[in-house]
């Protein structure tokens, strides 16, 4: 199994949840009002007067076979607007309870 951490502009939230549902990635945890700044491009998301937008994050644990379709779908969402920002990070899950 793999864990996928998705960080994104709040504007993408519904689209990402819809994508998870479409790909049968049922379980996830969402974090709202996350602050951050992309490593390459995009605007900072600080929730401040100068940078008022905010990020969100979703973490999900999926079967290995679900990772590539999920990353492909997320890449398509990200390509819609490179200024908003969306990143996904994948790592192995050793154990679950």
GROMACS .gro file of C-alpha atoms in nm:
model
   97
    1UNK     CA    1   0.000   0.000   0.000
    2UNK     CA    2   0.102   0.359  -0.058
    3UNK     CA    3   0.023   0.686   0.109
    4UNK     CA    4  -0.043   0.986  -0.113
    5UNK     CA    5  -0.024   1.336   0.035
    6UNK     CA    6  -0.191   1.590  -0.190
    7UNK     CA    7  -0.137   1.962  -0.124
    8UNK     CA    8  -0.340   2.210  -0.325
    9UNK     CA    9  -0.511   2.547  -0.348
   10UNK     CA   10  -0.849   2.534  -0.174
   11UNK     CA   11  -1.019   2.602  -0.509
   12UNK     CA   12  -0.936   2.243  -0.612
   13UNK     CA   13  -1.096   2.071  -0.308
   14UNK     CA   14  -1.422   1.950  -0.466
   15UNK     CA   15  -1.247   1.845  -0.785
   16UNK     CA   16  -0.995   1.635  -0.589
   17UNK     CA   17  -1.261   1.469  -0.373
   18UNK     CA   18  -1.459   1.389  -0.688
   19UNK     CA   19  -1.145   1.240  -0.842
   20UNK     CA   20  -1.081   1.024  -0.535
   21UNK     CA   21  -1.440   0.899  -0.548
   22UNK     CA   22  -1.418   0.827  -0.921
   23UNK     CA   23  -1.100   0.621  -0.867
   24UNK     CA   24  -1.252   0.434  -0.568
   25UNK     CA   25  -1.003   0.587  -0.322
   26UNK     CA   26  -1.253   0.584  -0.040
   27UNK     CA   27  -1.056   0.666   0.273
   28UNK     CA   28  -0.886   1.001   0.318
   29UNK     CA   29  -0.821   1.271   0.574
   30UNK     CA   30  -0.848   1.638   0.474
   31UNK     CA   31  -0.670   1.930   0.635
   32UNK     CA   32  -0.809   2.276   0.565
   33UNK     CA   33  -0.635   2.613   0.601
   34UNK     CA   34  -0.284   2.487   0.538
   35UNK     CA   35  -0.022   2.752   0.466
   36UNK     CA   36   0.257   2.704   0.219
   37UNK     CA   37   0.458   2.808  -0.081
   38UNK     CA   38   0.550   2.602  -0.385
   39UNK     CA   39   0.910   2.508  -0.445
   40UNK     CA   40   0.914   2.613  -0.811
   41UNK     CA   41   0.616   2.820  -0.920
   42UNK     CA   42   0.287   2.959  -0.799
   43UNK     CA   43   0.180   3.213  -0.544
   44UNK     CA   44   0.236   3.176  -0.167
   45UNK     CA   45  -0.071   3.067   0.030
   46UNK     CA   46  -0.038   3.241   0.366
   47UNK     CA   47  -0.389   3.367   0.443
   48UNK     CA   48  -0.244   3.714   0.495
   49UNK     CA   49  -0.338   4.053   0.354
   50UNK     CA   50  -0.058   4.031   0.098
   51UNK     CA   51  -0.114   3.662   0.016
   52UNK     CA   52  -0.479   3.589   0.107
   53UNK     CA   53  -0.528   3.245  -0.049
   54UNK     CA   54  -0.490   2.927   0.151
   55UNK     CA   55  -0.402   2.565   0.078
   56UNK     CA   56  -0.559   2.241   0.183
   57UNK     CA   57  -0.412   1.893   0.204
   58UNK     CA   58  -0.554   1.544   0.173
   59UNK     CA   59  -0.378   1.224   0.274
   60UNK     CA   60  -0.504   0.890   0.149
   61UNK     CA   61  -0.377   0.534   0.161
   62UNK     CA   62  -0.435   0.335  -0.156
   63UNK     CA   63  -0.340   0.008  -0.320
   64UNK     CA   64  -0.018   0.023  -0.521
   65UNK     CA   65  -0.214  -0.015  -0.845
   66UNK     CA   66  -0.417   0.300  -0.770
   67UNK     CA   67  -0.116   0.532  -0.745
   68UNK     CA   68  -0.045   0.589  -1.115
   69UNK     CA   69  -0.410   0.657  -1.214
   70UNK     CA   70  -0.443   0.893  -0.918
   71UNK     CA   71  -0.123   1.082  -1.001
   72UNK     CA   72  -0.228   1.106  -1.365
   73UNK     CA   73  -0.568   1.252  -1.268
   74UNK     CA   74  -0.406   1.497  -1.024
   75UNK     CA   75  -0.160   1.608  -1.292
   76UNK     CA   76  -0.453   1.689  -1.520
   77UNK     CA   77  -0.613   1.900  -1.244
   78UNK     CA   78  -0.282   2.080  -1.181
   79UNK     CA   79  -0.241   2.154  -1.554
   80UNK     CA   80  -0.566   2.354  -1.548
   81UNK     CA   81  -0.392   2.636  -1.361
   82UNK     CA   82  -0.021   2.636  -1.284
   83UNK     CA   83  -0.060   2.944  -1.062
   84UNK     CA   84  -0.286   2.770  -0.808
   85UNK     CA   85  -0.054   2.483  -0.732
   86UNK     CA   86  -0.108   2.116  -0.664
   87UNK     CA   87   0.153   1.863  -0.555
   88UNK     CA   88   0.133   1.495  -0.464
   89UNK     CA   89   0.387   1.295  -0.266
   90UNK     CA   90   0.389   0.914  -0.242
   91UNK     CA   91   0.555   0.688   0.012
   92UNK     CA   92   0.531   0.329   0.129
   93UNK     CA   93   0.304   0.222   0.411
   94UNK     CA   94   0.478  -0.031   0.635
   95UNK     CA   95   0.183  -0.132   0.857
   96UNK     CA   96  -0.175  -0.038   0.936
   97UNK     CA   97  -0.417  -0.125   1.213
   0.00000   0.00000   0.00000
